[in-house]
mmCIF file of C-alpha atoms and ligand atoms in Angstrom:
data_model
loop_
_atom_site.group_PDB
_atom_site.id
_atom_site.type_symbol
_atom_site.label_atom_id
_atom_site.label_comp_id
_atom_site.label_asym_id
_atom_site.label_seq_id
_atom_site.Cartn_x
_atom_site.Cartn_y
_atom_site.Cartn_z
ATOM 1 C CA MET A 1 -45.064 -4.768 46.969
ATOM 2 C CA GLU A 2 -47.215 -6.456 44.298
ATOM 3 C CA THR A 3 -44.562 -9.049 43.513
ATOM 4 C CA LEU A 4 -43.791 -9.764 47.265
ATOM 5 C CA GLU A 5 -47.522 -10.027 47.848
ATOM 6 C CA LYS A 6 -48.049 -12.397 44.928
ATOM 7 C CA ALA A 7 -45.049 -14.463 46.113
ATOM 8 C CA GLY A 8 -46.727 -14.728 49.554
ATOM 9 C CA LEU A 9 -43.747 -12.977 51.112
ATOM 10 C CA ALA A 10 -45.537 -9.791 52.509
ATOM 11 C CA VAL A 11 -49.064 -9.142 53.673
ATOM 12 C CA ASN A 12 -50.727 -5.963 52.783
ATOM 13 C CA TYR A 13 -53.352 -5.324 55.498
ATOM 14 C CA ASN A 14 -54.572 -2.178 53.686
ATOM 15 C CA LYS A 15 -56.163 -4.590 51.196
ATOM 16 C CA VAL A 16 -57.757 -6.836 53.653
ATOM 17 C CA PRO A 17 -61.531 -6.423 52.844
ATOM 18 C CA SER A 18 -62.563 -6.151 56.534
ATOM 19 C CA THR A 19 -60.249 -3.119 56.955
ATOM 20 C CA LYS A 20 -61.778 -1.341 53.967
ATOM 21 C CA PRO A 21 -63.930 1.541 55.270
ATOM 22 C CA GLU A 22 -67.634 1.144 54.246
ATOM 23 C CA TYR A 23 -68.305 4.587 52.816
ATOM 24 C CA LEU A 24 -64.794 5.145 51.056
ATOM 25 C CA PRO A 25 -65.494 6.950 47.856
ATOM 26 C CA ARG A 26 -63.913 5.719 44.590
ATOM 27 C CA LYS A 27 -62.509 9.102 43.541
ATOM 28 C CA VAL A 28 -61.760 12.312 45.416
ATOM 29 C CA PHE A 29 -61.063 15.715 44.166
ATOM 30 C CA ILE A 30 -58.116 17.630 45.589
ATOM 31 C CA TRP A 31 -59.009 21.173 46.846
ATOM 32 C CA ASP A 32 -55.824 23.070 47.260
ATOM 33 C CA GLU A 33 -55.611 25.954 49.745
ATOM 34 C CA THR A 34 -51.813 26.668 49.637
ATOM 35 C CA LEU A 35 -52.430 30.258 48.156
ATOM 36 C CA ARG A 36 -54.996 30.963 50.728
ATOM 37 C CA ASP A 37 -54.707 29.346 54.145
ATOM 38 C CA GLY A 38 -51.177 28.484 53.181
ATOM 39 C CA GLU A 39 -50.206 32.068 52.629
ATOM 40 C CA GLN A 40 -51.638 32.886 56.105
ATOM 41 C CA THR A 41 -48.536 30.977 57.537
ATOM 42 C CA PRO A 42 -47.008 33.551 59.655
ATOM 43 C CA GLY A 43 -44.229 35.482 57.843
ATOM 44 C CA VAL A 44 -45.157 34.428 54.294
ATOM 45 C CA ALA A 45 -45.937 36.809 51.546
ATOM 46 C CA LEU A 46 -45.885 35.951 47.853
ATOM 47 C CA THR A 47 -45.494 38.044 44.774
ATOM 48 C CA ILE A 48 -48.118 37.807 41.902
ATOM 49 C CA ASP A 49 -45.540 36.033 39.763
ATOM 50 C CA GLU A 50 -44.882 33.413 42.582
ATOM 51 C CA LYS A 51 -48.531 32.863 43.005
ATOM 52 C CA ILE A 52 -49.153 32.389 39.230
ATOM 53 C CA GLU A 53 -46.228 29.991 39.100
ATOM 54 C CA ILE A 54 -47.661 27.879 42.030
ATOM 55 C CA ALA A 55 -51.237 28.017 40.701
ATOM 56 C CA LYS A 56 -50.044 26.743 37.198
ATOM 57 C CA MET A 57 -48.004 23.921 38.853
ATOM 58 C CA LEU A 58 -51.007 22.892 41.068
ATOM 59 C CA ASP A 59 -53.053 22.808 37.809
ATOM 60 C CA GLU A 60 -50.520 20.709 36.068
ATOM 61 C CA VAL A 61 -50.176 18.327 38.908
ATOM 62 C CA GLY A 62 -53.963 17.653 38.699
ATOM 63 C CA THR A 63 -55.533 19.551 41.474
ATOM 64 C CA ALA A 64 -59.339 19.900 41.063
ATOM 65 C CA ILE A 65 -59.815 23.271 42.752
ATOM 66 C CA VAL A 66 -57.227 25.906 43.502
ATOM 67 C CA ALA A 67 -58.146 28.608 45.987
ATOM 68 C CA VAL A 68 -55.841 31.394 44.876
ATOM 69 C CA GLY A 69 -56.198 34.049 47.467
ATOM 70 C CA PHE A 70 -58.626 36.125 49.387
ATOM 71 C CA PRO A 71 -59.852 39.178 47.173
ATOM 72 C CA ALA A 72 -61.451 41.095 50.056
ATOM 73 C CA VAL A 73 -58.131 41.484 51.976
ATOM 74 C CA SER A 74 -56.668 44.210 49.837
ATOM 75 C CA GLU A 75 -56.730 45.715 46.328
ATOM 76 C CA ALA A 76 -53.436 44.086 45.579
ATOM 77 C CA GLU A 77 -54.652 40.677 46.693
ATOM 78 C CA LYS A 78 -57.761 41.217 44.476
ATOM 79 C CA ASN A 79 -55.569 41.996 41.570
ATOM 80 C CA ALA A 80 -53.368 38.929 42.173
ATOM 81 C CA VAL A 81 -56.514 36.731 42.218
ATOM 82 C CA ALA A 82 -57.840 38.420 39.083
ATOM 83 C CA ALA A 83 -54.439 37.942 37.355
ATOM 84 C CA ILE A 84 -54.514 34.038 37.969
ATOM 85 C CA ALA A 85 -58.122 33.898 37.002
ATOM 86 C CA LYS A 86 -57.204 35.879 33.668
ATOM 87 C CA GLU A 87 -54.267 33.503 33.068
ATOM 88 C CA GLY A 88 -56.808 30.530 33.295
ATOM 89 C CA LEU A 89 -55.960 27.144 34.516
ATOM 90 C CA SER A 90 -56.470 24.315 32.175
ATOM 91 C CA ASN A 91 -58.251 21.711 34.476
ATOM 92 C CA ALA A 92 -58.476 23.238 37.900
ATOM 93 C CA LYS A 93 -61.327 25.501 39.018
ATOM 94 C CA VAL A 94 -60.099 28.963 40.283
ATOM 95 C CA ALA A 95 -61.501 29.653 43.775
ATOM 96 C CA ALA A 96 -61.448 32.522 46.015
ATOM 97 C CA PRO A 97 -63.244 32.642 49.424
ATOM 98 C CA ALA A 98 -65.557 35.413 50.883
ATOM 99 C CA ARG A 99 -66.867 36.143 54.260
ATOM 100 C CA ALA A 100 -70.715 35.943 54.178
ATOM 101 C CA VAL A 101 -70.522 39.627 53.277
ATOM 102 C CA ILE A 102 -71.942 40.960 49.957
ATOM 103 C CA GLU A 103 -68.733 43.200 49.409
ATOM 104 C CA ASP A 104 -66.589 40.080 49.816
ATOM 105 C CA ILE A 105 -68.471 38.257 47.267
ATOM 106 C CA ASP A 106 -68.464 41.343 44.848
ATOM 107 C CA ALA A 107 -64.615 41.316 45.187
ATOM 108 C CA CYS A 108 -64.651 37.785 44.039
ATOM 109 C CA ILE A 109 -67.061 38.532 41.089
ATOM 110 C CA GLU A 110 -64.715 41.389 40.118
ATOM 111 C CA ALA A 111 -61.804 39.139 40.172
ATOM 112 C CA ASP A 112 -63.641 36.870 37.841
ATOM 113 C CA VAL A 113 -63.056 33.551 39.638
ATOM 114 C CA ASP A 114 -65.121 30.337 38.978
ATOM 115 C CA GLU A 115 -65.950 29.469 42.441
ATOM 116 C CA VAL A 116 -66.605 31.106 45.755
ATOM 117 C CA PRO A 117 -66.409 29.239 49.079
ATOM 118 C CA ILE A 118 -68.553 31.504 51.548
ATOM 119 C CA PHE A 119 -67.667 31.034 55.069
ATOM 120 C CA ILE A 120 -69.570 31.933 58.305
ATOM 121 C CA ALA A 121 -69.004 30.340 61.685
ATOM 122 C CA THR A 122 -71.654 28.102 63.242
ATOM 123 C CA SER A 123 -70.367 27.612 66.791
ATOM 124 C CA ASP A 124 -72.457 29.524 69.346
ATOM 125 C CA PHE A 125 -69.583 31.222 71.021
ATOM 126 C CA ARG A 126 -68.264 32.639 67.733
ATOM 127 C CA LEU A 127 -71.756 33.921 66.892
ATOM 128 C CA LYS A 128 -71.816 35.674 70.267
ATOM 129 C CA TYR A 129 -68.259 37.026 70.632
ATOM 130 C CA GLN A 130 -66.937 37.195 67.055
ATOM 131 C CA LEU A 131 -69.969 37.777 64.799
ATOM 132 C CA ARG A 132 -72.320 39.175 67.425
ATOM 133 C CA MET A 133 -75.145 37.851 65.463
ATOM 134 C CA THR A 134 -78.067 35.481 66.435
ATOM 135 C CA ARG A 135 -78.564 32.110 64.687
ATOM 136 C CA GLU A 136 -81.386 33.481 62.632
ATOM 137 C CA GLN A 137 -79.359 36.389 61.456
ATOM 138 C CA VAL A 138 -76.543 33.890 60.291
ATOM 139 C CA LEU A 139 -79.010 31.900 58.302
ATOM 140 C CA GLU A 140 -80.496 34.976 56.639
ATOM 141 C CA ARG A 141 -77.000 36.272 55.728
ATOM 142 C CA LEU A 142 -76.073 32.914 54.396
ATOM 143 C CA THR A 143 -79.175 32.759 52.137
ATOM 144 C CA GLU A 144 -78.526 36.351 50.886
ATOM 145 C CA CYS A 145 -74.897 35.684 50.135
ATOM 146 C CA VAL A 146 -75.113 32.317 48.547
ATOM 147 C CA GLU A 147 -78.007 33.457 46.255
ATOM 148 C CA HIS A 148 -75.902 36.728 45.410
ATOM 149 C CA GLY A 149 -73.030 34.487 44.308
ATOM 150 C CA ARG A 150 -75.346 32.178 42.326
ATOM 151 C CA GLU A 151 -77.085 35.075 40.610
ATOM 152 C CA HIS A 152 -73.622 36.123 39.259
ATOM 153 C CA GLY A 153 -72.982 32.623 37.783
ATOM 154 C CA LEU A 154 -70.488 31.405 40.426
ATOM 155 C CA ILE A 155 -70.194 28.072 41.834
ATOM 156 C CA VAL A 156 -70.806 28.524 45.647
ATOM 157 C CA ASP A 157 -69.746 26.469 48.499
ATOM 158 C CA TYR A 158 -70.488 26.791 52.126
ATOM 159 C CA ILE A 159 -67.772 26.469 54.689
ATOM 160 C CA ALA A 160 -69.138 26.262 58.156
ATOM 161 C CA GLU A 161 -66.304 27.735 60.086
ATOM 162 C CA ASP A 162 -65.679 25.913 63.364
ATOM 163 C CA SER A 163 -68.025 23.127 62.383
ATOM 164 C CA THR A 164 -66.369 20.683 64.889
ATOM 165 C CA ARG A 165 -67.305 22.936 67.972
ATOM 166 C CA SER A 166 -70.951 23.688 66.739
ATOM 167 C CA ASN A 167 -74.168 22.435 67.797
ATOM 168 C CA MET A 168 -75.184 19.639 65.416
ATOM 169 C CA ASP A 169 -78.750 20.750 64.894
ATOM 170 C CA PHE A 170 -77.716 24.272 63.967
ATOM 171 C CA LEU A 171 -74.736 23.251 61.847
ATOM 172 C CA CYS A 172 -77.045 21.030 59.790
ATOM 173 C CA GLU A 173 -79.620 23.693 59.563
ATOM 174 C CA ALA A 174 -76.931 26.033 58.226
ATOM 175 C CA TYR A 175 -75.922 23.502 55.727
ATOM 176 C CA ARG A 176 -79.439 22.992 54.568
ATOM 177 C CA THR A 177 -80.037 26.767 54.252
ATOM 178 C CA ALA A 178 -76.952 27.150 52.119
ATOM 179 C CA ILE A 179 -78.025 24.216 49.817
ATOM 180 C CA ASP A 180 -81.643 25.642 49.634
ATOM 181 C CA ALA A 181 -79.956 28.880 48.340
ATOM 182 C CA GLY A 182 -77.970 27.096 45.762
ATOM 183 C CA ALA A 183 -74.676 25.935 47.362
ATOM 184 C CA ASP A 184 -72.907 23.242 45.394
ATOM 185 C CA LYS A 185 -70.944 21.735 48.210
ATOM 186 C CA ILE A 186 -70.540 22.026 51.917
ATOM 187 C CA CYS A 187 -67.451 21.822 54.002
ATOM 188 C CA VAL A 188 -66.777 20.494 57.587
ATOM 189 C CA ALA A 189 -64.144 22.684 58.978
ATOM 190 C CA ASP A 190 -61.973 21.657 61.955
ATOM 191 C CA THR A 191 -60.838 25.310 62.110
ATOM 192 C CA VAL A 192 -58.624 24.919 65.317
ATOM 193 C CA GLY A 193 -57.659 21.302 64.813
ATOM 194 C CA PHE A 194 -59.573 20.279 67.860
ATOM 195 C CA VAL A 195 -60.930 16.733 67.115
ATOM 196 C CA ARG A 196 -59.578 13.273 67.075
ATOM 197 C CA PRO A 197 -60.230 10.915 64.141
ATOM 198 C CA GLU A 198 -63.077 9.069 65.743
ATOM 199 C CA VAL A 199 -64.842 12.316 66.488
ATOM 200 C CA MET A 200 -64.428 13.412 62.976
ATOM 201 C CA ARG A 201 -66.040 10.186 61.977
ATOM 202 C CA HIS A 202 -68.939 10.783 64.420
ATOM 203 C CA ILE A 203 -69.481 14.283 62.980
ATOM 204 C CA MET A 204 -69.371 13.157 59.454
ATOM 205 C CA ARG A 205 -71.829 10.342 60.188
ATOM 206 C CA GLU A 206 -74.200 12.902 61.976
ATOM 207 C CA VAL A 207 -74.101 15.279 58.882
ATOM 208 C CA LYS A 208 -74.605 12.521 56.512
ATOM 209 C CA SER A 209 -77.465 10.993 58.254
ATOM 210 C CA ARG A 210 -79.203 14.332 58.666
ATOM 211 C CA LEU A 211 -78.532 15.555 55.085
ATOM 212 C CA TRP A 212 -77.994 12.762 52.604
ATOM 213 C CA ASN A 213 -81.235 10.885 53.432
ATOM 214 C CA GLU A 214 -82.901 13.596 51.334
ATOM 215 C CA GLN A 215 -81.781 13.639 47.771
ATOM 216 C CA LYS A 216 -81.897 17.417 47.656
ATOM 217 C CA TYR A 217 -79.417 17.672 50.267
ATOM 218 C CA ARG A 218 -77.060 15.045 49.020
ATOM 219 C CA VAL A 219 -74.176 17.298 48.008
ATOM 220 C CA PRO A 220 -70.527 16.614 48.085
ATOM 221 C CA ILE A 221 -68.756 17.178 51.344
ATOM 222 C CA ALA A 222 -65.438 18.998 51.717
ATOM 223 C CA VAL A 223 -63.229 18.800 54.721
ATOM 224 C CA HIS A 224 -60.813 21.291 56.161
ATOM 225 C CA CYS A 225 -58.444 20.178 58.969
ATOM 226 C CA HIS A 226 -55.711 21.793 60.854
ATOM 227 C CA ASP A 227 -52.652 20.307 62.445
ATOM 228 C CA ASP A 228 -52.762 21.705 66.002
ATOM 229 C CA PHE A 229 -52.474 18.187 67.491
ATOM 230 C CA GLY A 230 -50.669 16.762 64.415
ATOM 231 C CA LEU A 231 -53.889 15.042 63.302
ATOM 232 C CA ALA A 232 -54.711 17.113 60.216
ATOM 233 C CA THR A 233 -53.913 14.243 57.725
ATOM 234 C CA ALA A 234 -55.490 11.520 59.926
ATOM 235 C CA ASN A 235 -58.709 13.587 60.467
ATOM 236 C CA THR A 236 -58.952 14.351 56.640
ATOM 237 C CA LEU A 237 -58.470 10.619 55.757
ATOM 238 C CA THR A 238 -61.137 9.696 58.372
ATOM 239 C CA ALA A 239 -63.608 12.118 56.769
ATOM 240 C CA ILE A 240 -62.880 10.647 53.430
ATOM 241 C CA GLU A 241 -63.474 7.021 54.938
ATOM 242 C CA GLU A 242 -66.936 8.542 55.680
ATOM 243 C CA GLY A 243 -67.591 9.846 52.275
ATOM 244 C CA ALA A 244 -66.006 13.334 52.094
ATOM 245 C CA THR A 245 -64.763 13.835 48.477
ATOM 246 C CA TYR A 246 -63.119 17.253 48.513
ATOM 247 C CA PRO A 247 -60.161 17.310 50.931
ATOM 248 C CA GLN A 248 -58.858 20.832 51.423
ATOM 249 C CA VAL A 249 -55.088 20.610 51.680
ATOM 250 C CA CYS A 250 -51.905 22.779 51.645
ATOM 251 C CA VAL A 251 -48.599 21.813 50.054
ATOM 252 C CA ASN A 252 -45.977 20.991 52.712
ATOM 253 C CA ALA A 253 -48.709 21.345 55.363
ATOM 254 C CA TYR A 254 -48.258 25.082 55.508
ATOM 255 C CA GLY A 255 -51.100 27.363 56.975
ATOM 256 C CA GLU A 256 -52.418 29.190 59.934
ATOM 257 C CA ARG A 257 -50.607 28.326 63.221
ATOM 258 C CA ALA A 258 -49.545 24.610 62.975
ATOM 259 C CA GLY A 259 -50.734 24.421 59.401
ATOM 260 C CA ASN A 260 -53.152 22.221 57.398
ATOM 261 C CA ALA A 261 -53.361 18.740 56.164
ATOM 262 C CA ALA A 262 -50.411 18.241 53.833
ATOM 263 C CA PHE A 263 -51.265 17.926 50.054
ATOM 264 C CA GLU A 264 -48.529 15.373 49.494
ATOM 265 C CA GLU A 265 -49.511 13.178 52.534
ATOM 266 C CA VAL A 266 -53.256 13.029 51.792
ATOM 267 C CA VAL A 267 -52.603 12.293 48.056
ATOM 268 C CA MET A 268 -50.007 9.568 48.650
ATOM 269 C CA ALA A 269 -52.045 8.003 51.592
ATOM 270 C CA LEU A 270 -55.194 7.895 49.388
ATOM 271 C CA GLU A 271 -53.368 6.566 46.278
ATOM 272 C CA GLU A 272 -51.196 3.977 48.068
ATOM 273 C CA LEU A 273 -52.842 2.945 51.306
ATOM 274 C CA TYR A 274 -56.472 3.187 50.243
ATOM 275 C CA GLY A 275 -56.279 2.687 46.431
ATOM 276 C CA ILE A 276 -58.222 5.846 45.552
ATOM 277 C CA ASP A 277 -57.843 7.758 42.474
ATOM 278 C CA THR A 278 -56.950 11.486 43.346
ATOM 279 C CA GLY A 279 -56.435 12.572 39.773
ATOM 280 C CA VAL A 280 -52.880 13.814 40.905
ATOM 281 C CA LYS A 281 -49.789 13.048 38.865
ATOM 282 C CA THR A 282 -47.764 11.870 41.951
ATOM 283 C CA GLU A 283 -44.483 11.774 40.086
ATOM 284 C CA LYS A 284 -44.686 15.616 40.005
ATOM 285 C CA LEU A 285 -45.237 15.947 43.710
ATOM 286 C CA TYR A 286 -41.643 16.540 44.825
ATOM 287 C CA ARG A 287 -41.273 19.369 42.292
ATOM 288 C CA LEU A 288 -44.440 20.943 43.575
ATOM 289 C CA SER A 289 -43.161 20.757 47.183
ATOM 290 C CA GLY A 290 -39.837 22.311 46.185
ATOM 291 C CA LEU A 291 -41.439 25.136 44.339
ATOM 292 C CA VAL A 292 -43.712 26.026 47.153
ATOM 293 C CA GLU A 293 -40.957 25.608 49.702
ATOM 294 C CA LYS A 294 -38.733 27.982 47.707
ATOM 295 C CA ASN A 295 -41.343 30.705 47.195
ATOM 296 C CA PHE A 296 -42.643 30.502 50.769
ATOM 297 C CA VAL A 297 -39.072 30.744 52.218
ATOM 298 C CA ILE A 298 -39.883 28.170 54.884
ATOM 299 C CA PRO A 299 -37.579 25.225 54.728
ATOM 300 C CA LEU A 300 -39.214 21.804 55.236
ATOM 301 C CA PRO A 301 -38.154 19.739 57.980
ATOM 302 C CA LEU A 302 -35.518 17.139 56.780
ATOM 303 C CA HIS A 303 -37.758 14.335 58.001
ATOM 304 C CA LYS A 304 -40.947 15.575 56.543
ATOM 305 C CA SER A 305 -42.981 12.755 54.935
ATOM 306 C CA ILE A 306 -42.921 12.336 51.286
ATOM 307 C CA SER A 307 -41.041 15.589 50.535
ATOM 308 C CA GLY A 308 -38.510 16.182 53.273
ATOM 309 C CA ASP A 309 -34.765 15.632 52.326
ATOM 310 C CA ASN A 310 -34.561 12.519 54.440
ATOM 311 C CA ALA A 311 -37.783 10.772 53.418
ATOM 312 C CA PHE A 312 -35.971 8.538 51.162
ATOM 313 C CA THR A 313 -32.585 8.608 52.530
ATOM 314 C CA HIS A 314 -31.078 5.604 54.282
ATOM 315 C CA SER A 315 -28.149 5.935 56.810
ATOM 316 C CA SER A 316 -27.884 2.821 58.976
ATOM 317 C CA GLY A 317 -25.744 0.061 57.511
ATOM 318 C CA ILE A 318 -28.405 -2.566 58.075
ATOM 319 C CA HIS A 319 -31.102 -0.418 56.326
ATOM 320 C CA SER A 320 -28.710 0.485 53.465
ATOM 321 C CA HIS A 321 -27.681 -3.004 52.955
ATOM 322 C CA GLY A 322 -31.303 -4.161 53.130
ATOM 323 C CA GLN A 323 -32.199 -1.731 50.425
ATOM 324 C CA LEU A 324 -29.710 -3.308 48.192
ATOM 325 C CA THR A 325 -31.153 -6.749 48.541
ATOM 326 C CA HIS A 326 -34.782 -5.583 47.841
ATOM 327 C CA SER A 327 -36.204 -2.094 47.592
ATOM 328 C CA MET A 328 -39.203 -2.915 49.632
ATOM 329 C CA THR A 329 -37.023 -3.787 52.584
ATOM 330 C CA TYR A 330 -36.963 -0.430 54.314
ATOM 331 C CA GLU A 331 -39.200 1.599 51.825
ATOM 332 C CA PRO A 332 -43.028 1.720 51.817
ATOM 333 C CA ILE A 333 -43.162 2.953 48.319
ATOM 334 C CA SER A 334 -40.651 3.616 45.488
ATOM 335 C CA PRO A 335 -39.303 7.174 45.616
ATOM 336 C CA MET A 336 -40.075 7.326 41.933
ATOM 337 C CA ARG A 337 -43.678 7.397 42.616
ATOM 338 C CA VAL A 338 -43.300 11.044 43.926
ATOM 339 C CA GLY A 339 -40.529 11.982 41.378
ATOM 340 C CA ARG A 340 -37.539 11.270 43.730
ATOM 341 C CA THR A 341 -34.542 8.973 43.890
ATOM 342 C CA ARG A 342 -33.164 7.040 46.756
ATOM 343 C CA GLU A 343 -30.241 8.420 48.668
ATOM 344 C CA PHE A 344 -27.790 7.154 51.146
ATOM 345 C CA HIS A 345 -26.175 9.162 53.865
ATOM 346 C CA LEU A 346 -23.187 7.501 55.367
ATOM 347 C CA GLY A 347 -22.341 8.051 59.018
ATOM 348 C CA LYS A 348 -21.627 5.990 62.248
ATOM 349 C CA PHE A 349 -24.220 3.527 61.462
ATOM 350 C CA VAL A 350 -22.374 2.553 58.129
ATOM 351 C CA GLY A 351 -21.490 -1.071 57.633
ATOM 352 C CA ARG A 352 -18.544 -2.602 55.866
ATOM 353 C CA HIS A 353 -20.813 -4.587 53.528
ATOM 354 C CA PHE A 354 -22.211 -1.362 52.228
ATOM 355 C CA VAL A 355 -18.867 0.395 51.835
ATOM 356 C CA GLU A 356 -17.637 -2.643 49.939
ATOM 357 C CA TYR A 357 -20.776 -2.414 47.749
ATOM 358 C CA LEU A 358 -20.070 1.282 46.979
ATOM 359 C CA LEU A 359 -16.468 0.546 46.183
ATOM 360 C CA LYS A 360 -17.519 -2.217 43.820
ATOM 361 C CA MET A 361 -20.180 0.049 42.111
ATOM 362 C CA GLY A 362 -17.446 2.659 41.626
ATOM 363 C CA GLY A 363 -15.067 0.166 40.167
ATOM 364 C CA ILE A 364 -12.574 0.381 42.983
ATOM 365 C CA LYS A 365 -10.589 -2.568 44.095
ATOM 366 C CA ALA A 366 -9.897 -2.471 47.864
ATOM 367 C CA SER A 367 -8.200 -4.911 50.221
ATOM 368 C CA PRO A 368 -10.258 -6.039 53.377
ATOM 369 C CA GLU A 369 -8.130 -3.780 55.535
ATOM 370 C CA GLN A 370 -8.599 -0.777 53.260
ATOM 371 C CA ALA A 371 -12.339 -1.349 53.292
ATOM 372 C CA ARG A 372 -12.161 -1.419 57.021
ATOM 373 C CA GLU A 373 -10.095 1.733 57.243
ATOM 374 C CA ILE A 374 -12.461 3.531 54.941
ATOM 375 C CA THR A 375 -15.377 2.455 57.011
ATOM 376 C CA ASP A 376 -13.773 3.502 60.207
ATOM 377 C CA ARG A 377 -12.998 6.867 58.789
ATOM 378 C CA VAL A 378 -16.548 7.435 57.618
ATOM 379 C CA LYS A 379 -17.564 6.717 61.238
ATOM 380 C CA ILE A 380 -15.133 9.164 62.756
ATOM 381 C CA THR A 381 -16.015 12.000 60.345
ATOM 382 C CA HIS A 382 -19.718 11.629 61.413
ATOM 383 C CA GLU A 383 -19.023 11.590 65.086
ATOM 384 C CA ASP A 384 -16.116 14.017 65.893
ATOM 385 C CA LYS A 385 -15.570 16.511 63.152
ATOM 386 C CA LYS A 386 -19.048 17.773 62.376
ATOM 387 C CA LYS A 387 -20.789 18.010 65.724
ATOM 388 C CA LEU A 388 -19.151 21.012 67.155
ATOM 389 C CA HIS A 389 -19.419 22.909 63.890
ATOM 390 C CA SER A 390 -23.013 21.944 63.455
ATOM 391 C CA ASP A 391 -24.107 22.978 67.014
ATOM 392 C CA MET A 392 -22.838 26.612 66.235
ATOM 393 C CA ALA A 393 -24.137 26.698 62.698
ATOM 394 C CA PHE A 394 -27.532 25.427 63.793
ATOM 395 C CA GLU A 395 -28.131 28.483 66.108
ATOM 396 C CA LYS A 396 -27.102 30.860 63.400
ATOM 397 C CA ILE A 397 -29.333 29.307 60.870
ATOM 398 C CA LYS A 398 -32.344 29.261 63.132
ATOM 399 C CA SER A 399 -31.960 32.929 63.830
ATOM 400 C CA GLU A 400 -31.445 33.632 60.085
ATOM 401 C CA LEU A 401 -34.672 31.653 59.331
ATOM 402 C CA ARG A 402 -36.655 33.827 61.775
ATOM 403 C CA SER A 403 -35.332 36.981 60.271
ATOM 404 C CA LEU A 404 -36.458 35.762 56.835
ATOM 405 C CA ARG A 405 -40.052 36.035 57.857
ATOM 406 C CA THR A 406 -41.785 39.033 56.179
ATOM 407 C CA GLY A 407 -44.239 41.056 58.290
ATOM 408 C CA VAL A 408 -43.675 42.343 61.761
ATOM 409 C CA SER A 409 -42.988 40.413 64.958
ATOM 410 C CA GLU A 410 -44.583 41.574 68.175
ATOM 411 C CA ARG A 411 -41.237 43.076 69.365
ATOM 412 C CA GLU A 412 -40.922 44.992 65.956
ATOM 413 C CA PHE A 413 -44.490 46.114 66.429
ATOM 414 C CA TRP A 414 -43.712 47.733 69.854
ATOM 415 C CA GLU A 415 -40.565 49.243 68.466
ATOM 416 C CA ILE A 416 -42.623 50.957 65.872
ATOM 417 C CA VAL A 417 -45.141 52.122 68.503
ATOM 418 C CA PHE A 418 -42.586 53.611 70.722
ATOM 419 C CA ASP A 419 -40.863 55.330 67.849
ATOM 420 C CA VAL A 420 -44.097 57.010 66.962
ATOM 421 C CA ILE A 421 -45.425 57.913 70.276
HETATM 422 MN MN1 MN B 501 -57.977 27.068 57.931
#
């Protein structure tokens, strides 16, 4: 892009000063949740070795904080977290979350992690129906738990679960209470992926105006977004435009329900579209995606941005030919930026020019008639032969994929019930 821009042949509106968000930070710190929220993807269960492998790769890539598991869930989970903490990561902080319950925090202390994000909800209906606590009780519990973590030398953060459906006065009171008790960071959590980007902006501005005007409460803000409406990445970026510096992400957008903001999307958008330093070695992103995909046993959609098989594959003749004349023609960034190579997939959209180019590259001499015949045959292969086969194979693969999920489906659950009763 640089050269085309310099030559006056392309305009990059991302760099036009009036489009630059006012509160955009210069640097952000990637907070990965792949091994925590990510592992809550229905049907996923990782072995300790797989967790260690992923944690090490996240560290190598340049992640600032790696949430490695939820020690209070089970003895096995606590041991896995402890094993990763014991391995030690070279740059990343090892974090493990806790409910605002002393036993949860003790489990994190026993697992010997660096950092504990403590979460308790702030929305009134969760207080009433889920926690059965008053606002006062929530604040008391929060103080007690944050202080308990701090007394044991941990970095403590406060995640206000369901922030985006909470009363703003109480939300900010909870943040202040956590900071008073020693919290290092606070997190705005769109737990059910409920807001649109402009609403995230509104919430961030409210939180900032109520907290950051006092030096004492000027702590870094993390953001946690879900993809229930496909807005997780957009909402995360909007929060960063308003000054959030710790985006919580999951590799390949895995996570509860529709998943979380994707690590690779947030990082690449920040680096390429905003010009922000994320500290991530982007050329390792494709390897990271592949490792997590393999260990999660959840195939990425072929068209997944950045890391899907098709993300840098060209198929139409016009596009393929365009790519040969200048790589920027149909690509926003070089595939090498994320550790990939450009590919072509020939089909009915193939053009004769492109076939001739490939023949030339392969050192093959062909007459115009032969080139035409090759082009025609490529098109026919695409249209006729494969379609019937792929319809049948697709159904089979889909059902195979469902069967790969670990755990128990609702149907299997009732089968167990009727077997026992
Ligand atoms: Mn979540």
